[in-house]
Amino acid sequence: EVQLLESGGGSVQAGGSLRLSCTASGFTFDDSAVGWYRQAPGAECELVSSISRDGSNTEYADSVKGRFTISHDSSKNTVFLQMNNLKPDDTAAYYCATATRMTTLSRLSAPCNWGQGTQVTVSS
């Protein structure tokens, strides 16, 4: 069974850091591009970062560029999202999803419904 499990969320003050993990079971991330998404209450699901199958290419939404870093640990079959200098606007539930190509990640159907997600709450 293919599963994605997000973890690492929590409550922090503005300026703090968190590292989110997306762990796969039933398949390997070596064959998949991975995207991190977030959805705040009343807002649409937003792609915030993505990484290619081999980890050589990464992309970020303008709102997180310079603060978030996505990485891939093949030995753990896990993709991380290091989030630094967090802001209250980063408060959302964060989800991961996969596709065969990075360009497909922005066109996935309801990626914020794929898994349970992990909640990030940033207070001012």
Coordinates of C-alpha atoms in Angstrom, one line a residue:
E1 CA 0.0 0.0 0.0
V2 CA 1.3 3.4 -1.0
Q3 CA 1.3 5.9 1.9
L4 CA 2.8 9.3 2.7
L5 CA 3.2 10.3 6.3
E6 CA 3.8 14.0 7.2
S7 CA 5.3 14.9 10.6
G8 CA 7.2 17.6 12.4
G9 CA 4.7 20.3 12.8
G10 CA 4.1 22.3 15.9
S11 CA 3.6 25.7 17.5
V12 CA 6.4 28.2 17.4
Q13 CA 6.9 31.9 17.7
A14 CA 7.6 34.1 14.8
G15 CA 11.3 33.8 13.8
G16 CA 11.4 30.2 14.9
S17 CA 12.2 27.0 12.9
L18 CA 10.6 23.7 12.2
R19 CA 11.6 20.7 10.1
L20 CA 8.8 18.8 8.5
S21 CA 9.3 15.2 7.3
C22 CA 7.4 13.3 4.5
T23 CA 8.1 9.6 4.7
A24 CA 7.0 7.2 2.1
S25 CA 6.0 3.6 2.4
G26 CA 5.1 1.2 -0.5
F27 CA 7.3 3.1 -3.0
T28 CA 10.6 5.0 -3.2
F29 CA 11.0 8.7 -3.6
D30 CA 13.9 8.0 -6.0
D31 CA 11.2 7.5 -8.7
S32 CA 9.1 10.5 -7.8
A33 CA 9.2 14.2 -7.6
V34 CA 7.8 15.5 -4.3
G35 CA 6.0 18.6 -3.4
W36 CA 5.2 20.2 -0.1
Y37 CA 1.8 22.0 0.0
R38 CA 0.0 24.0 2.6
Q39 CA -3.6 25.0 3.3
A40 CA -4.7 27.6 5.8
P41 CA -8.3 27.8 6.9
G42 CA -10.5 29.3 4.2
A43 CA -7.6 29.3 1.7
E44 CA -6.7 27.2 -1.3
C45 CA -4.1 24.5 -1.3
E46 CA -0.7 26.1 -2.2
L47 CA 2.4 24.4 -3.5
V48 CA 5.2 25.9 -1.5
S49 CA 8.2 23.8 -2.5
S50 CA 9.1 20.9 -4.8
I51 CA 12.1 18.6 -5.5
S52 CA 13.0 16.5 -8.4
R53 CA 13.4 12.7 -8.4
D54 CA 17.2 12.9 -8.0
G55 CA 17.1 15.9 -5.7
S56 CA 19.1 18.1 -8.1
N57 CA 16.3 20.6 -8.8
T58 CA 14.3 22.5 -6.2
E59 CA 11.7 25.2 -6.5
Y60 CA 10.0 27.5 -4.0
A61 CA 7.0 29.8 -3.8
D62 CA 8.0 33.4 -3.6
S63 CA 6.5 33.6 -0.2
V64 CA 9.0 31.1 1.3
K65 CA 12.0 31.6 -0.9
G66 CA 15.1 32.1 1.2
R67 CA 13.5 30.8 4.4
F68 CA 12.5 27.2 3.5
T69 CA 14.7 24.4 2.2
I70 CA 13.6 21.2 0.7
S71 CA 15.8 18.1 0.7
H72 CA 15.7 14.4 0.1
D73 CA 17.3 11.6 2.1
S74 CA 17.2 8.5 0.0
S75 CA 18.5 6.3 2.8
K76 CA 15.4 7.2 4.9
N77 CA 13.0 7.5 1.9
T78 CA 12.1 10.8 3.4
V79 CA 11.8 14.4 2.0
F80 CA 12.3 17.2 4.5
L81 CA 11.2 20.8 4.6
Q82 CA 13.4 22.9 6.8
M83 CA 11.5 26.1 7.7
N84 CA 13.4 29.0 9.2
N85 CA 12.3 32.5 10.2
L86 CA 8.7 31.4 10.3
K87 CA 6.0 34.0 10.1
P88 CA 2.4 34.0 11.2
D89 CA 1.4 33.8 7.5
D90 CA 3.1 30.4 7.4
T91 CA 0.4 29.0 9.7
A92 CA -1.3 26.2 7.9
A93 CA -1.6 22.4 7.6
Y94 CA 1.3 21.1 5.5
Y95 CA 1.0 18.1 3.2
C96 CA 3.3 16.2 0.8
A97 CA 2.4 14.6 -2.5
T98 CA 4.2 13.0 -5.4
A99 CA 4.3 12.9 -9.1
T100 CA 6.5 11.5 -11.8
R101 CA 7.7 14.9 -12.8
M102 CA 8.1 18.3 -11.0
T103 CA 6.0 20.0 -13.6
T104 CA 3.0 17.8 -12.7
L105 CA 3.1 18.8 -9.0
S106 CA 1.3 22.1 -9.6
R107 CA -1.5 20.3 -11.4
L108 CA -2.3 17.5 -9.0
S109 CA -5.9 17.0 -8.0
A110 CA -6.4 18.0 -4.3
P111 CA -2.9 17.3 -3.0
C112 CA -4.0 18.7 0.4
N113 CA -6.3 15.7 0.7
W114 CA -3.7 13.0 0.1
G115 CA -2.6 12.6 3.7
Q116 CA -3.3 13.7 7.2
G117 CA -0.9 16.6 7.0
T118 CA 1.0 18.2 9.9
Q119 CA -0.1 21.5 11.5
V120 CA 2.2 24.4 11.7
T121 CA 1.1 27.3 13.9
V122 CA 3.3 30.5 14.1
S123 CA 2.4 33.1 16.7
S124 CA 3.5 36.7 16.6

